[in-house]
Coordinates of C-alpha atoms in Angstrom, one line a residue:
M2 CA 138.7 86.9 268.0
G3 CA 141.8 85.4 269.4
R4 CA 141.7 81.7 268.8
R5 CA 143.6 80.5 271.9
R6 CA 141.6 82.9 274.1
A7 CA 138.4 81.5 272.7
E8 CA 139.4 77.9 272.9
G9 CA 140.7 78.1 276.5
H10 CA 144.5 77.9 276.0
G11 CA 146.6 79.1 278.9
V12 CA 149.8 81.0 279.2
R13 CA 153.1 79.2 279.2
R14 CA 155.9 80.9 281.2
Q15 CA 159.6 80.7 280.4
G16 CA 161.4 77.6 281.6
A17 CA 165.0 77.4 282.6
G18 CA 167.8 77.0 280.1
R19 CA 166.3 78.4 277.0
R20 CA 168.0 76.9 273.9
R21 CA 168.1 79.1 270.8
I22 CA 167.4 77.1 267.7
G23 CA 168.2 78.6 264.3
T24 CA 170.9 80.9 265.6
G25 CA 173.0 79.9 262.6
L26 CA 170.5 82.0 260.6
L27 CA 171.4 85.1 262.5
A28 CA 174.2 87.2 261.3
L29 CA 175.9 90.6 261.8
G30 CA 173.8 93.1 263.8
G31 CA 170.9 90.7 264.2
A32 CA 170.1 90.8 260.5
L33 CA 169.3 87.5 258.7
L34 CA 172.0 85.9 256.6
L35 CA 169.6 84.1 254.3
S36 CA 171.5 83.7 251.1
A37 CA 174.0 81.2 252.4
A38 CA 172.4 79.9 255.6
L39 CA 171.3 76.6 254.2
P40 CA 172.2 74.4 251.2
G41 CA 170.3 75.3 248.1
A42 CA 169.5 78.8 249.3
A43 CA 170.5 80.3 246.0
G44 CA 170.5 79.4 242.4
A45 CA 168.5 76.5 241.1
G46 CA 167.9 74.8 244.5
G47 CA 169.7 72.1 246.4
N48 CA 167.3 69.3 246.4
P49 CA 165.3 67.4 243.7
A50 CA 161.9 68.6 244.9
E51 CA 163.0 72.2 244.7
R52 CA 164.5 71.7 241.2
R53 CA 161.3 70.1 240.0
A54 CA 159.3 73.1 241.4
L55 CA 161.6 75.5 239.6
Q56 CA 161.0 73.6 236.4
G57 CA 157.4 74.7 236.6
L58 CA 155.7 71.5 237.8
R59 CA 152.3 72.1 239.5
L60 CA 149.9 70.3 241.7
R61 CA 147.8 67.8 239.9
Y62 CA 144.9 65.5 240.8
G63 CA 145.8 61.8 241.0
S64 CA 145.0 58.5 242.8
A65 CA 146.0 57.5 246.2
R66 CA 148.5 55.1 244.7
Q67 CA 150.1 57.9 242.6
A68 CA 150.5 59.9 245.8
G69 CA 152.0 57.0 247.7
L70 CA 148.9 56.8 250.0
L71 CA 146.6 54.1 251.1
E72 CA 143.1 54.5 249.5
E73 CA 141.2 52.8 252.3
H74 CA 142.5 55.3 254.9
L75 CA 142.3 58.2 252.6
E76 CA 138.6 57.6 252.0
G77 CA 138.3 57.3 255.8
V78 CA 139.4 61.0 256.0
V79 CA 136.2 62.0 254.3
D80 CA 134.2 59.7 256.6
E81 CA 135.7 61.4 259.6
A82 CA 134.9 64.9 258.2
R83 CA 131.3 63.9 257.4
R84 CA 130.8 62.5 260.9
F85 CA 130.8 66.0 262.4
L86 CA 127.8 67.1 260.3
S87 CA 125.8 65.2 262.9
P88 CA 125.4 66.3 266.5
S89 CA 128.8 66.2 268.3
P90 CA 127.5 66.0 270.9
E91 CA 124.5 68.3 270.8
H92 CA 124.9 70.4 267.7
P93 CA 126.7 69.8 264.4
Y94 CA 130.3 70.9 264.7
Y95 CA 130.0 72.7 261.3
A96 CA 127.4 73.1 258.6
G97 CA 129.8 71.8 256.0
A98 CA 133.5 71.4 255.2
V99 CA 136.0 70.9 252.4
V100 CA 138.9 68.5 253.0
L101 CA 141.9 68.3 250.8
A102 CA 144.9 66.0 251.2
G103 CA 147.9 65.2 249.1
R104 CA 151.5 64.0 249.0
G105 CA 154.2 65.2 246.7
R106 CA 152.6 67.0 243.8
T107 CA 149.5 64.8 243.9
V108 CA 146.2 65.9 245.4
A109 CA 144.6 62.6 246.1
L110 CA 141.6 63.8 248.0
H111 CA 139.5 66.9 247.5
R112 CA 135.9 66.6 248.8
A113 CA 133.1 68.8 250.0
V114 CA 130.5 67.7 252.6
G115 CA 127.4 69.5 254.0
D116 CA 126.3 73.1 253.3
A117 CA 128.2 76.3 252.7
V118 CA 125.0 78.3 253.7
R119 CA 122.4 76.7 255.8
Y120 CA 121.2 79.0 258.7
A121 CA 119.4 82.3 258.2
D122 CA 119.2 83.3 261.9
Y123 CA 119.9 82.2 265.4
D124 CA 118.1 82.9 268.7
G125 CA 120.4 83.0 271.7
R126 CA 117.6 82.8 274.2
T127 CA 116.4 79.4 272.9
D128 CA 119.7 78.2 271.4
R129 CA 117.8 77.5 268.2
A130 CA 118.7 78.4 264.6
R131 CA 116.3 79.2 261.7
E132 CA 117.4 77.4 258.6
F133 CA 117.0 78.6 255.1
P134 CA 114.4 76.6 253.1
T135 CA 116.0 73.6 251.5
A136 CA 115.9 75.1 248.0
E137 CA 117.7 78.2 249.2
R138 CA 120.6 76.5 251.0
I139 CA 123.9 76.4 249.2
P140 CA 125.7 73.1 249.3
M141 CA 129.4 73.1 250.0
A142 CA 131.6 72.7 246.9
E143 CA 135.2 71.9 246.4
D144 CA 135.9 75.5 245.3
T145 CA 133.9 77.2 248.1
V146 CA 135.7 80.3 249.5
F147 CA 136.2 80.4 253.2
D148 CA 137.0 83.1 255.7
L149 CA 140.4 81.7 256.7
A150 CA 140.4 83.6 260.0
S151 CA 143.8 83.2 261.8
L152 CA 145.4 81.4 258.9
T153 CA 145.8 85.0 257.9
K154 CA 148.7 85.1 260.4
L155 CA 150.7 82.8 258.2
F156 CA 150.5 85.2 255.2
T157 CA 151.5 88.1 257.4
S158 CA 154.4 86.1 258.7
L159 CA 155.5 85.1 255.1
L160 CA 155.4 88.8 254.1
A161 CA 157.6 89.7 257.1
V162 CA 160.2 87.0 256.3
Q163 CA 160.3 88.3 252.7
Q164 CA 161.3 91.7 254.0
M165 CA 164.0 90.1 256.1
E166 CA 165.4 88.6 252.9
R167 CA 165.5 92.0 251.4
G168 CA 167.3 93.6 254.3
L169 CA 164.4 95.9 255.3
L170 CA 163.6 94.0 258.5
E171 CA 165.7 92.3 261.2
L172 CA 164.4 89.4 263.3
E173 CA 166.0 90.5 266.6
A174 CA 165.4 94.2 266.1
P175 CA 163.0 96.0 268.5
V176 CA 159.7 96.8 266.9
R177 CA 160.1 100.5 267.9
R178 CA 162.9 100.8 265.3
Y179 CA 160.2 100.6 262.6
L180 CA 157.3 101.8 264.6
P181 CA 158.5 104.6 267.0
E182 CA 155.0 104.8 268.5
F183 CA 155.3 101.3 269.8
T184 CA 156.7 102.2 273.2
G185 CA 155.7 102.5 276.8
G186 CA 155.3 100.1 279.7
G187 CA 158.0 97.8 278.3
K188 CA 156.8 97.6 274.7
E189 CA 160.1 99.1 273.6
L190 CA 161.8 95.8 274.5
I191 CA 159.6 93.7 272.2
T192 CA 161.4 92.3 269.1
V193 CA 160.1 91.3 265.7
R194 CA 160.7 87.7 266.6
Q195 CA 158.6 87.9 269.7
L196 CA 155.7 89.2 267.6
L197 CA 156.1 86.2 265.3
T198 CA 156.4 83.7 268.1
H199 CA 153.8 85.1 270.5
T200 CA 156.3 85.8 273.2
S201 CA 155.9 89.6 273.4
G202 CA 154.0 89.5 276.7
L203 CA 151.1 91.4 275.2
R204 CA 147.6 90.4 276.1
S205 CA 145.7 88.2 273.7
W206 CA 143.2 90.7 272.4
A207 CA 141.8 94.2 272.6
P208 CA 138.3 95.5 271.5
F209 CA 139.3 97.6 268.5
Y210 CA 135.8 97.4 267.2
Q211 CA 134.6 99.6 270.1
E212 CA 136.6 102.5 268.6
S213 CA 134.8 104.6 265.9
T214 CA 137.9 105.8 264.1
R215 CA 141.2 104.5 262.8
E216 CA 143.0 107.0 265.0
G217 CA 141.2 105.6 268.1
R218 CA 142.1 102.1 267.1
L219 CA 145.7 103.0 266.8
R220 CA 145.7 104.8 270.1
L221 CA 144.3 101.6 271.7
L222 CA 147.3 99.6 270.3
W223 CA 149.8 102.2 271.3
S224 CA 148.4 102.3 274.9
V225 CA 148.6 98.5 275.4
R226 CA 151.3 97.5 277.8
P227 CA 152.9 94.1 278.1
Q228 CA 151.4 92.0 280.9
E229 CA 154.8 90.3 281.4
T230 CA 158.4 91.0 280.5
P231 CA 158.8 90.3 276.8
G232 CA 160.4 86.9 276.2
T233 CA 159.3 85.4 279.5
V234 CA 155.9 84.1 278.5
Y235 CA 154.1 82.4 275.6
R236 CA 150.6 83.9 275.0
Y237 CA 148.9 83.6 271.6
S238 CA 147.9 87.2 270.8
D239 CA 146.2 88.9 267.8
L240 CA 147.9 92.1 268.9
N241 CA 151.2 90.7 267.8
L242 CA 150.1 90.3 264.2
I243 CA 148.2 93.6 264.1
A244 CA 151.5 95.3 265.2
L245 CA 153.4 93.4 262.6
Q246 CA 150.9 94.6 259.9
L247 CA 151.5 98.2 260.8
L248 CA 155.2 97.6 260.8
L249 CA 155.1 96.0 257.3
E250 CA 152.9 98.8 255.9
R251 CA 155.3 101.4 257.3
I252 CA 158.6 99.9 255.9
T253 CA 157.1 99.0 252.5
G254 CA 154.7 101.9 251.9
R255 CA 152.0 99.4 250.8
T256 CA 148.9 98.2 252.6
L257 CA 148.8 94.6 253.7
D258 CA 146.2 93.6 251.1
V259 CA 148.4 95.0 248.3
L260 CA 151.4 93.2 249.7
L261 CA 149.5 89.9 249.9
H262 CA 148.5 90.2 246.2
D263 CA 151.8 91.4 244.9
E264 CA 154.2 89.2 246.9
I265 CA 152.3 85.9 247.4
T266 CA 149.0 85.3 245.7
A267 CA 149.7 86.8 242.2
P268 CA 153.1 85.1 241.8
L269 CA 151.7 81.7 242.9
G270 CA 148.5 82.0 240.9
M271 CA 146.3 81.9 244.1
H272 CA 143.5 83.8 242.4
R273 CA 140.9 82.8 245.0
T274 CA 142.8 84.2 248.0
R275 CA 142.4 87.8 249.0
Y276 CA 141.2 90.3 251.6
N277 CA 137.7 91.8 251.2
P278 CA 136.3 89.5 248.5
P279 CA 134.0 91.2 246.0
L280 CA 130.2 90.9 246.2
S281 CA 130.3 88.6 243.2
W282 CA 132.0 86.0 245.3
R283 CA 129.2 85.8 247.9
R284 CA 127.3 82.9 246.4
V285 CA 130.5 80.8 246.4
T286 CA 131.5 81.8 249.9
A287 CA 130.7 79.8 253.1
A288 CA 128.6 81.8 255.6
T289 CA 129.9 82.2 259.1
E290 CA 128.1 83.5 262.2
V291 CA 124.9 85.3 263.1
Q292 CA 126.6 88.0 265.1
R293 CA 124.7 89.6 267.9
P294 CA 125.6 90.5 271.5
P295 CA 126.3 88.9 273.9
W296 CA 128.2 86.2 272.0
S297 CA 129.6 88.8 269.6
G298 CA 130.9 92.2 270.1
L299 CA 128.9 93.5 267.1
D300 CA 125.3 93.3 265.9
R301 CA 125.7 92.4 262.2
G302 CA 123.2 89.6 261.7
L303 CA 124.3 86.8 259.3
V304 CA 127.9 87.4 258.3
W305 CA 128.4 86.1 254.7
G306 CA 131.0 87.2 252.3
E307 CA 132.5 89.6 254.9
V308 CA 135.2 89.0 257.5
H309 CA 133.9 87.3 260.6
D310 CA 136.4 88.7 263.1
E311 CA 135.1 91.8 264.8
N312 CA 138.4 93.6 265.0
A313 CA 139.4 92.7 261.4
H314 CA 136.0 94.1 260.3
A315 CA 136.6 97.3 262.3
L316 CA 140.0 97.6 260.6
G317 CA 138.3 97.6 257.2
G318 CA 138.6 93.9 256.5
V319 CA 142.4 94.1 256.2
A320 CA 144.3 93.0 259.3
G321 CA 147.4 91.1 260.1
H322 CA 145.6 88.5 262.3
A323 CA 142.5 87.8 260.3
G324 CA 140.6 88.8 257.1
V325 CA 142.1 86.6 254.3
F326 CA 139.6 84.6 252.3
G327 CA 140.6 81.6 250.2
T328 CA 140.0 78.1 248.9
A329 CA 141.4 74.7 249.8
W330 CA 143.2 74.4 246.5
D331 CA 144.9 77.8 247.0
L332 CA 146.1 76.6 250.4
A333 CA 147.4 73.5 248.8
V334 CA 149.4 75.6 246.4
L335 CA 150.9 77.5 249.4
A336 CA 151.6 74.2 251.2
R337 CA 153.4 72.8 248.1
T338 CA 155.4 76.1 247.8
L339 CA 156.7 75.8 251.4
L340 CA 157.4 72.1 251.1
D341 CA 159.5 72.8 248.0
G342 CA 161.6 75.4 249.7
G343 CA 159.6 78.5 248.7
V344 CA 159.0 77.9 245.0
Y345 CA 156.0 76.8 243.0
A346 CA 155.6 76.4 239.2
G347 CA 158.9 78.2 238.6
R348 CA 157.9 81.2 240.8
R349 CA 159.9 81.8 243.9
I350 CA 158.5 83.8 246.9
L351 CA 161.0 82.7 249.5
R352 CA 164.5 81.2 249.7
P353 CA 164.9 77.8 251.3
A354 CA 166.7 79.4 254.3
S355 CA 163.6 81.6 254.8
V356 CA 161.3 78.6 254.8
E357 CA 163.6 77.0 257.4
L358 CA 163.0 80.0 259.6
L359 CA 159.3 79.5 259.4
F360 CA 159.7 75.9 260.6
T361 CA 162.4 76.5 263.2
D362 CA 161.3 76.2 266.9
Y363 CA 162.1 79.4 268.7
N364 CA 160.0 78.6 271.7
T365 CA 162.1 75.8 273.3
A366 CA 161.7 77.7 276.6
F367 CA 158.0 76.9 276.5
P368 CA 157.6 73.2 276.0
G369 CA 154.4 72.3 274.2
D370 CA 154.1 75.7 272.5
D371 CA 156.6 75.0 269.8
H372 CA 156.6 77.8 267.3
G373 CA 158.4 78.9 264.2
L374 CA 158.0 82.3 262.6
G375 CA 154.2 82.4 262.3
F376 CA 153.8 78.6 262.1
E377 CA 152.9 76.4 265.0
L378 CA 154.9 73.2 265.3
Y379 CA 154.3 69.7 266.6
Q380 CA 150.7 70.4 267.9
H381 CA 148.7 67.2 268.5
W382 CA 145.7 69.1 269.6
Y383 CA 144.7 69.9 266.0
M384 CA 147.3 68.0 263.9
G385 CA 146.4 64.6 265.5
A386 CA 148.8 61.9 264.4
M387 CA 150.2 64.1 261.7
A388 CA 152.1 65.9 264.4
T389 CA 155.8 65.4 264.3
P390 CA 158.7 67.7 265.4
H391 CA 158.8 68.7 261.7
S392 CA 155.1 69.3 261.2
A393 CA 153.9 72.9 260.8
G394 CA 150.5 74.5 260.5
H395 CA 147.9 76.8 262.0
T396 CA 144.2 76.9 262.7
G397 CA 141.5 79.6 262.3
F398 CA 138.6 80.4 264.6
T399 CA 136.0 80.0 261.8
G400 CA 136.9 76.3 261.6
T401 CA 139.9 76.2 259.3
S402 CA 143.3 74.4 259.5
L403 CA 146.4 73.7 257.5
V404 CA 149.0 71.0 258.4
L405 CA 152.3 70.4 256.5
D406 CA 154.5 67.4 257.3
P407 CA 157.9 67.6 255.6
S408 CA 158.9 64.2 257.0
T409 CA 156.3 62.6 254.6
D410 CA 156.0 65.4 252.1
S411 CA 152.3 65.5 252.8
F412 CA 149.7 68.2 253.5
L413 CA 146.2 68.3 254.9
I414 CA 143.7 71.1 254.7
L415 CA 140.3 71.1 256.5
L416 CA 138.1 74.1 256.0
G417 CA 134.8 74.2 257.9
N418 CA 132.3 76.9 258.7
S419 CA 132.1 75.9 262.4
V420 CA 130.8 79.3 263.6
H421 CA 127.7 78.9 261.4
P422 CA 125.3 79.7 262.9
V423 CA 127.0 80.6 266.2
R424 CA 130.4 80.0 267.8
T425 CA 129.0 78.4 270.9
W426 CA 127.8 75.3 268.9
R427 CA 131.3 73.9 268.8
A428 CA 134.3 73.5 271.1
G429 CA 137.8 72.2 270.6
S430 CA 139.3 70.7 267.5
A431 CA 137.8 67.2 267.3
P432 CA 137.3 67.1 263.5
R433 CA 140.8 68.4 262.8
V434 CA 142.3 65.7 265.1
A435 CA 140.1 63.0 263.6
V436 CA 141.0 63.7 260.0
G437 CA 144.6 64.2 261.0
N438 CA 144.7 60.7 262.6
R439 CA 143.1 59.1 259.6
F440 CA 145.3 60.8 257.1
A441 CA 148.4 59.9 259.0
R442 CA 147.4 56.3 258.7
A443 CA 147.1 56.8 254.9
V444 CA 150.8 57.4 254.8
P445 CA 152.2 53.8 254.8
V446 CA 154.9 52.4 257.0
R447 CA 156.8 49.8 255.0
T448 CA 158.9 46.9 256.2
R449 CA 162.2 46.0 254.5
H450 CA 160.7 42.7 253.4
G451 CA 157.5 44.3 252.1
G452 CA 155.3 42.1 254.3
P453 CA 153.1 42.8 257.3
A454 CA 154.4 43.7 260.8
W455 CA 152.7 43.8 264.2
F456 CA 150.9 47.1 264.6
S457 CA 149.6 48.6 267.9
G458 CA 146.9 50.7 266.3
N459 CA 146.6 54.5 266.9
T460 CA 143.2 54.8 268.6
P461 CA 143.1 57.5 271.3
G462 CA 143.2 55.8 274.7
G463 CA 144.0 52.5 273.1
S464 CA 146.4 49.9 274.7
G465 CA 147.4 46.3 274.1
T466 CA 149.9 43.5 274.5
L467 CA 151.8 41.3 272.2
T468 CA 152.9 38.2 274.1
L469 CA 155.4 35.6 272.8
P470 CA 155.0 31.9 273.8
P471 CA 157.1 31.0 276.8
I472 CA 160.7 30.0 276.2
T473 CA 163.4 28.3 278.4
P474 CA 166.9 29.7 277.8
A475 CA 169.7 27.2 278.4
S476 CA 172.2 29.9 279.2
G477 CA 172.5 33.5 280.3
A478 CA 173.3 34.6 276.8
A479 CA 169.8 34.7 275.3
R480 CA 168.8 37.9 273.5
L481 CA 165.6 39.2 272.0
R482 CA 166.1 41.0 268.7
C483 CA 163.5 42.7 266.4
A484 CA 162.8 45.7 264.3
V485 CA 160.7 48.4 265.8
W486 CA 159.2 51.7 264.5
W487 CA 157.3 54.1 266.8
D488 CA 155.6 57.5 267.0
T489 CA 153.7 58.3 270.1
V490 CA 152.7 61.5 271.9
P491 CA 155.5 62.4 274.3
G492 CA 154.6 61.7 277.8
E493 CA 151.2 60.2 276.8
G494 CA 152.2 57.1 274.8
A495 CA 154.9 54.5 274.8
F496 CA 155.8 50.9 274.0
H497 CA 157.2 48.7 276.7
L498 CA 159.2 45.4 276.6
E499 CA 158.5 43.2 279.6
V500 CA 159.5 39.9 281.0
S501 CA 157.8 37.5 283.5
A502 CA 158.3 34.1 285.1
D503 CA 154.6 33.2 285.2
G504 CA 152.9 35.4 282.7
Q505 CA 151.1 37.3 285.5
A506 CA 153.6 39.6 287.2
W507 CA 155.7 41.5 284.7
E508 CA 158.8 43.6 285.0
P509 CA 160.6 45.9 282.5
L510 CA 163.3 44.4 280.3
P511 CA 165.9 47.0 279.4
F512 CA 166.9 47.2 275.7
S513 CA 168.9 49.3 273.2
T514 CA 168.0 50.5 269.8
V515 CA 170.0 51.6 266.7
R516 CA 168.6 53.4 263.7
S517 CA 168.5 51.3 260.5
T518 CA 170.1 54.3 258.9
G519 CA 173.1 54.1 261.2
G520 CA 174.4 55.9 264.3
A521 CA 175.2 55.2 267.9
P522 CA 173.0 52.9 270.0
E523 CA 170.4 54.4 272.3
T524 CA 169.7 52.7 275.6
W525 CA 166.3 52.4 277.3
P526 CA 167.1 51.2 280.9
R527 CA 163.4 51.3 281.9
G528 CA 162.3 49.0 279.2
C529 CA 160.2 51.6 277.4
A530 CA 160.4 54.1 274.6
G531 CA 158.1 56.8 273.2
G532 CA 157.8 60.0 271.3
W533 CA 159.1 60.5 267.8
S534 CA 161.7 58.1 266.5
G535 CA 162.4 59.8 263.2
R536 CA 160.1 57.7 260.9
V537 CA 162.7 55.1 260.4
W538 CA 163.0 51.5 261.6
H539 CA 165.3 50.7 264.6
R540 CA 167.1 47.5 265.4
L541 CA 166.2 46.5 269.0
E542 CA 168.2 44.2 271.2
A543 CA 167.4 43.1 274.7
P544 CA 169.7 40.7 276.6
L545 CA 168.1 38.3 279.1
T546 CA 170.2 38.1 282.3
P547 CA 171.6 34.8 283.5
A548 CA 168.9 34.7 286.2
W549 CA 166.5 33.6 283.4
A550 CA 168.6 30.6 282.4
G551 CA 166.8 27.3 282.8
R552 CA 163.4 29.0 283.7
A553 CA 160.2 29.4 281.7
T554 CA 160.4 32.9 280.5
H555 CA 157.5 35.0 279.1
L556 CA 158.2 38.1 276.9
R557 CA 155.8 40.7 275.7
F558 CA 155.5 44.1 274.1
R559 CA 153.0 46.4 275.6
H560 CA 151.6 49.6 274.0
T561 CA 149.9 52.4 276.0
A562 CA 148.2 55.6 274.9
T563 CA 146.9 57.5 277.9
G564 CA 145.9 60.9 276.6
R565 CA 143.4 62.4 274.2
Y566 CA 145.8 62.3 271.3
V567 CA 147.8 59.7 269.5
G568 CA 150.8 59.4 267.2
R569 CA 151.1 57.1 264.2
G570 CA 151.6 54.1 266.5
V571 CA 154.1 51.3 267.1
Y572 CA 155.2 48.6 264.7
V573 CA 157.2 45.4 265.7
D574 CA 158.7 43.1 263.1
V575 CA 161.1 40.2 262.6
V576 CA 161.0 39.1 266.3
R577 CA 163.6 36.5 267.3
V578 CA 164.9 35.2 270.6
A579 CA 168.2 33.3 270.3
E580 CA 171.2 32.1 272.3
P581 CA 174.4 30.5 271.1
A582 CA 172.9 27.0 271.2
G583 CA 170.1 27.9 268.8
L584 CA 166.9 29.8 267.9
L585 CA 164.3 29.8 270.7
F586 CA 161.6 31.8 268.9
S587 CA 161.1 33.4 265.5
D588 CA 157.9 35.0 264.3
D589 CA 158.5 33.9 260.7
R590 CA 158.2 30.2 261.8
P591 CA 154.6 29.3 261.4
S592 CA 154.5 27.2 264.6
D593 CA 155.9 30.1 266.6
A594 CA 153.8 32.7 265.0
A595 CA 150.6 30.7 265.7
R596 CA 151.3 30.9 269.4
V597 CA 151.7 34.7 269.7
H598 CA 148.9 36.1 271.8
A599 CA 147.9 39.6 270.5
V600 CA 145.5 41.9 272.4
G601 CA 145.0 45.2 270.7
W602 CA 147.8 44.5 268.2
S603 CA 147.2 43.2 264.6
R604 CA 149.2 42.2 261.6
S605 CA 149.3 45.1 259.2
A606 CA 151.0 45.7 255.8
D607 CA 150.7 49.5 256.1

């Protein structure tokens, strides 16, 4: 089933002024020039991480400290995952889950909670499930195999980019060049890129399972017409990846399951990732849904060890949009491969330039639906505070998710059987967001001096103020200076610098910032900043106008988070107010620091 259709996501139409990102990777005739597009694309690799991967280094278990993570918040990731085993709000979100998190080559967290198999049946009339007897339930284990659902789309996308490397596929070519049957009603305009970025204009889904033969299913795909002109709308669609599957099978002469094994899982040693797992895997596989109409298109009873998606089932378990089974560890291997530029343990499956394509936003015309080739980018709705302009990932309808953050070299995998016993027991992505928020906090933010800074927190809906004691400038040359670090949800979170004569009525105080790594100053005339600041400290400077000379002056920082999602938060450090005659305030003077009034802010060393 199409994930965005099921979770209520709408359609995003094209905005004005589409900006093409990644055009430097397009070469003659629309083919991809991958061998020289980016530094390190050939040979032994152009960065230390890639060189280490080529030397054969593998993932390993280690402590939070070895991974450069904070143990308290890392353990909190498990607490968040466990919380959704209880009613949330009426039913458990999932029967069980496996969570894995790491940074660099260290897997610092790998934990299982709940049950892999708990429910034997479900009655839609009473909305009640029949559980297996306690002795027959199967607890979740770290190596439990999951139906990965739409995470399958990532594998299909990787296979497509591999064929681009080999010159068999062009990103901007029309699909009909490879599939002549893919025409009619405007389909002949659809390009390979539009399939990979969900901008083809095709509808989200079609009932292939209602057709009794493969020929009938193919006729259904050939008969589908775009609902909008290709390239003018974003709509998440399973049909895009089913069409890409047929294209890949046509140009390679191999079925998708064989391609997956030969090109990805065998080279990387992902031995627990495949289509159509054998019967011998059933006892180590998480059960999914009790499928019966009307909530399912098929009447299959408890689905366990076979693909959950009705269309993938009808296609023999091998489909471009769904059908791959795998474990959290295998997905961690894939994550490490991509973070290292396409290589793992000395085995390369993609060039660094190809990985760059996966993580390049081609959907700038559809703000909020940032998308690389197959990978979704910067999506707070399931990445939580791990979302940055560089973060990439995907979710699966069965309750799975994968998030990679190149800016911190970290990865987070949450696999849950959230359609067990039925898909209607859950909605949204609350567990994914919760574990993402907590894991983001486990990646520390360090000050230059190594000590604590003022932290706004990163609680959804949270806000607060950090108010300095009143000062009285003697001249019009007073300035506030500090170090600031911020990451908030664009349009839904910000930090403000404000000034007041009485501590009651506040007005914005304009300021400028400069990255600690250098560059030109950036001005903030409205006295507020938000969004992504690059995960670096900035030097902030705010002049007080001569109007404040000789007057009691109150200054404060204010943080707001107005939406359902949050970023990593805001940090303020080394706050000083000075004028030529002397220092008016410094937060490293105990007498000044003791008079700072913090509401919703706290001193934090992380």
